XYZ file of C-alpha atoms in Angstrom:
323
model
C 18.577 80.583 74.750
C 16.011 82.222 72.359
C 16.164 85.868 71.390
C 12.826 86.457 73.240
C 14.516 85.626 76.592
C 17.382 88.136 75.971
C 15.332 91.133 76.966
C 13.402 90.597 80.059
C 12.488 92.413 83.242
C 13.827 90.450 86.252
C 11.705 92.045 88.920
C 9.146 94.962 89.083
C 7.723 96.612 92.110
C 4.551 97.821 90.455
C 1.779 95.957 88.656
C 1.111 98.841 86.376
C 3.381 99.235 83.344
C 6.002 102.060 83.734
C 6.465 104.730 81.088
C 8.617 103.122 78.446
C 11.270 103.489 77.274
C 12.524 105.190 80.435
C 13.850 108.700 80.194
C 16.512 107.920 82.778
C 18.330 104.760 83.718
C 20.926 103.633 86.233
C 23.380 101.038 84.867
C 25.284 98.178 86.329
C 28.101 97.218 83.905
C 29.777 93.899 84.263
C 33.490 93.289 83.596
C 34.739 90.723 81.133
C 37.803 91.823 79.159
C 37.217 92.316 75.497
C 33.557 91.260 75.984
C 33.099 94.740 77.252
C 32.767 95.814 73.672
C 29.255 94.434 73.961
C 28.519 96.984 76.600
C 30.015 99.609 74.298
C 27.267 98.697 71.797
C 24.531 98.881 74.482
C 25.672 102.332 75.601
C 25.946 103.476 72.062
C 22.333 102.613 71.248
C 21.043 104.040 74.601
C 22.741 107.355 73.767
C 21.167 107.212 70.287
C 17.781 106.726 71.908
C 18.225 109.755 74.083
C 18.055 108.011 77.422
C 19.788 109.819 80.309
C 21.803 108.140 83.103
C 21.705 108.725 86.771
C 24.263 106.443 88.323
C 26.588 103.739 86.900
C 28.437 101.032 88.736
C 31.135 99.002 87.005
C 33.994 96.545 87.544
C 36.911 96.010 85.237
C 35.904 96.711 81.596
C 32.495 97.820 82.954
C 34.214 100.500 84.980
C 36.196 101.624 81.904
C 32.998 101.921 79.892
C 31.367 103.793 82.666
C 34.143 106.369 82.919
C 34.382 106.836 79.218
C 30.687 107.363 78.961
C 30.573 109.947 81.785
C 33.621 111.747 80.408
C 32.217 111.921 76.876
C 28.820 113.222 78.304
C 30.668 116.370 79.546
C 30.619 117.390 75.901
C 27.318 115.759 74.860
C 25.899 112.475 73.606
C 27.737 112.518 70.292
C 31.046 112.863 72.016
C 30.303 110.164 74.494
C 29.620 107.856 71.525
C 32.810 109.041 69.859
C 34.800 108.569 73.092
C 33.674 104.941 73.416
C 34.503 104.195 69.887
C 37.865 105.782 69.963
C 38.810 103.888 73.110
C 37.957 100.496 71.782
C 39.791 101.266 68.548
C 42.886 102.302 70.545
C 42.825 98.983 72.453
C 42.475 96.962 69.276
C 45.349 98.859 67.603
C 47.517 98.511 70.561
C 47.056 94.754 70.964
C 49.777 93.859 68.434
C 52.260 95.959 70.340
C 51.673 94.580 73.902
C 54.796 93.423 75.691
C 55.090 89.595 75.620
C 51.567 89.464 74.112
C 51.837 85.897 72.952
C 52.753 84.778 76.496
C 50.211 86.768 78.249
C 47.502 85.779 75.761
C 48.485 82.092 76.015
C 48.207 82.314 79.786
C 44.763 83.889 79.588
C 43.622 81.533 76.846
C 44.634 78.551 78.818
C 42.547 79.731 81.678
C 45.542 80.690 83.874
C 47.144 77.300 83.283
C 50.552 76.067 84.627
C 52.244 79.027 82.798
C 50.725 81.305 85.387
C 52.532 79.366 88.159
C 55.811 79.696 86.291
C 55.777 83.360 85.311
C 54.414 86.459 86.860
C 53.652 89.921 85.281
C 56.721 91.235 87.006
C 58.779 88.810 84.799
C 57.181 88.887 81.449
C 56.334 92.625 81.649
C 59.038 94.068 83.989
C 58.422 97.727 82.893
C 54.667 97.516 83.493
C 53.804 98.729 80.013
C 50.009 99.018 80.011
C 48.139 100.216 76.904
C 44.931 100.669 78.974
C 46.657 103.291 81.005
C 47.648 105.099 77.818
C 44.242 104.899 76.386
C 42.494 106.101 79.514
C 44.865 108.977 79.807
C 44.264 109.955 76.178
C 40.473 109.706 76.386
C 39.501 110.946 79.947
C 40.187 114.318 81.615
C 39.971 112.891 85.200
C 40.281 116.235 86.929
C 37.256 117.540 85.004
C 35.443 114.362 85.526
C 35.931 114.469 89.287
C 34.538 118.014 89.385
C 31.787 117.982 86.758
C 30.700 114.396 86.055
C 26.980 114.374 84.923
C 26.632 110.852 86.326
C 27.243 109.280 89.647
C 29.984 106.696 89.242
C 30.784 103.703 91.447
C 33.996 101.913 90.384
C 34.671 98.586 92.093
C 38.106 97.218 93.094
C 39.259 94.437 95.336
C 41.403 95.456 98.231
C 44.293 92.913 98.328
C 45.103 92.870 101.986
C 41.618 91.840 103.173
C 39.690 90.909 100.021
C 37.009 93.471 100.623
C 35.202 95.629 98.122
C 36.356 99.249 97.621
C 34.150 101.599 95.632
C 35.741 104.614 94.142
C 33.124 107.440 93.648
C 33.333 110.602 91.650
C 35.652 112.632 93.954
C 38.076 109.706 94.073
C 38.303 108.882 90.278
C 41.702 108.852 88.711
C 43.489 106.708 86.194
C 44.898 104.523 89.081
C 41.388 103.756 90.515
C 40.125 102.617 87.061
C 43.224 100.593 86.473
C 42.777 98.994 89.847
C 39.277 97.934 88.876
C 40.667 96.162 85.849
C 43.842 94.648 87.415
C 43.992 90.957 86.808
C 46.961 90.046 89.060
C 48.324 87.134 86.891
C 48.548 89.607 83.965
C 49.137 93.047 85.398
C 51.161 94.594 88.115
C 49.150 95.293 91.250
C 47.781 98.754 91.303
C 48.215 100.985 94.330
C 45.985 103.903 95.160
C 47.253 105.984 97.982
C 49.584 103.201 99.106
C 46.854 100.548 99.176
C 47.122 97.593 96.677
C 44.122 96.575 94.599
C 43.122 93.976 92.134
C 40.168 93.535 89.713
C 36.820 94.512 91.159
C 35.114 91.542 89.493
C 36.458 89.315 92.309
C 34.051 90.814 94.816
C 31.406 92.772 92.941
C 30.842 92.258 89.265
C 29.273 94.760 89.193
C 28.156 96.305 92.495
C 24.332 96.234 92.588
C 23.245 97.091 96.217
C 25.534 100.155 96.450
C 24.216 101.253 93.082
C 20.560 101.062 94.207
C 21.454 103.024 97.335
C 23.147 105.669 95.234
C 20.439 105.867 92.408
C 17.491 108.034 92.123
C 16.238 106.348 88.898
C 13.247 104.047 89.005
C 14.822 101.771 86.363
C 18.112 99.859 86.683
C 19.703 97.991 83.810
C 22.291 95.211 84.232
C 24.575 94.604 81.229
C 26.039 91.113 81.731
C 28.888 90.170 79.477
C 30.453 87.149 81.204
C 28.726 83.872 79.917
C 26.510 82.317 82.491
C 25.814 79.072 80.740
C 27.931 76.593 78.760
C 26.252 73.906 76.588
C 29.367 71.826 76.300
C 31.043 69.968 79.185
C 34.534 71.167 79.676
C 36.938 68.202 79.726
C 40.518 69.597 79.420
C 42.324 71.707 81.885
C 42.009 74.996 79.973
C 38.294 74.512 79.353
C 37.665 73.628 82.933
C 39.439 76.586 84.415
C 37.787 78.906 81.847
C 34.389 77.719 82.935
C 35.376 78.077 86.618
C 36.346 81.682 85.831
C 33.015 82.275 84.218
C 31.085 80.904 87.205
C 33.173 82.847 89.657
C 32.812 86.169 87.910
C 29.034 85.763 87.864
C 28.694 84.518 91.421
C 28.749 87.946 92.991
C 26.217 89.351 90.579
C 23.870 86.452 91.221
C 24.225 86.840 95.005
C 23.423 90.522 94.897
C 20.485 89.927 92.622
C 18.968 87.358 94.990
C 19.331 89.897 97.868
C 17.607 92.496 95.863
C 14.791 90.147 94.841
C 14.057 89.563 98.529
C 13.933 93.293 99.229
C 11.687 93.889 96.332
C 9.323 91.096 97.341
C 9.162 92.541 100.824
C 8.770 96.158 99.486
C 11.349 97.052 102.044
C 11.765 100.781 101.310
C 10.002 103.346 99.202
C 12.968 103.148 96.757
C 12.564 99.418 96.308
C 8.801 99.786 95.954
C 9.286 101.677 92.671
C 12.349 99.962 91.429
C 12.343 97.924 88.169
C 15.466 95.902 87.276
C 16.251 94.668 83.778
C 19.095 92.731 82.247
C 20.729 92.458 78.846
C 22.986 89.370 78.635
C 25.658 89.262 75.960
C 25.396 85.534 75.717
C 21.787 85.684 74.603
C 22.619 87.783 71.568
C 26.118 86.652 70.652
C 26.148 83.009 69.681
C 29.044 80.961 70.977
C 30.294 83.660 73.347
C 31.113 81.076 76.082
C 33.733 79.586 73.747
C 35.396 82.926 72.779
C 38.477 84.417 74.333
C 37.987 87.494 76.433
C 41.519 88.657 75.535
C 40.656 88.893 71.757
C 40.974 92.534 70.795
C 40.740 91.887 67.115
C 38.771 94.764 65.550
C 36.393 92.427 63.633
C 35.489 90.650 66.945
C 35.023 93.953 68.765
C 32.693 95.233 66.036
C 30.595 92.089 66.183
C 30.233 92.510 69.991
C 29.319 96.142 69.564
C 26.710 95.383 66.962
C 25.349 92.574 69.243
C 24.959 95.040 72.028
C 23.157 97.575 69.892
C 20.708 94.857 68.667
C 20.221 93.473 72.183
C 19.308 97.031 73.454
C 16.642 97.379 70.787
C 15.121 94.019 71.667
C 15.221 94.923 75.368
C 13.472 98.231 74.838
C 10.876 96.723 72.423
C 9.978 93.717 74.490
C 10.059 95.304 77.950
C 7.803 98.032 76.613
C 5.388 95.632 74.979
């Protein structure tokens, strides 16, 4: 896909061009493991451009980035940028110390292969050591965030008992709710919030779009998509096939909600929809070969490349959408 396609407006409710770049955005941040560093880059550049944020929805790594952004904004834009950078550095530094890292990474890299049927996280990580918990605790004051967040937050998780979406909003945010949103059950122990077990939010909403539109007062909504949507190479071995299936699955909920929103926009169903413009920045369009990369790779060079790609993609999106 050419670079001219990476920044495009999906739908627009008005024929006349809106003020550009927008002064305020709502954001939908997709999850995708270490690919979330691309979103870090997008947020970093939006902060530099002075754009404000109304509401943010996220699943998994998208939820983590959303919470870090909102927490940092309590101290200002520079602190938000610093908080995001510090978190991703922490995660990279901690990667070499993960318990049974080689096994966990092998399982993920093989696309949840036969190893996942032989071992559970309760076996290869019996003490539930989780560097994400430590990084979130270090970077985010959840008590203050619940009380003073400058942004409306919607953090998605999957309720295990019935497979339904649970959205944690500002008053409910805590380290457990964010960990629940990022809980891959073949890698992490199930996360319980008030006695209810949860898994990764990407299984049911990656990220939530319709609830975000309902919560948002901004006329512009930007989707940051990090999970590759297309693969040019036919997968032929088991690990490649399952990896591609995972990519399709984690984009399916996003595509379904987008289609529903497009119908509403075409019908001009409500005053909010009549003024809504939805845009998308896709990591795959900027980062060549992303579909072949491993979303468990926390190497600093790889994360920096993703961050820089996110910054570049944001500039292209702003320039071309405003053309």
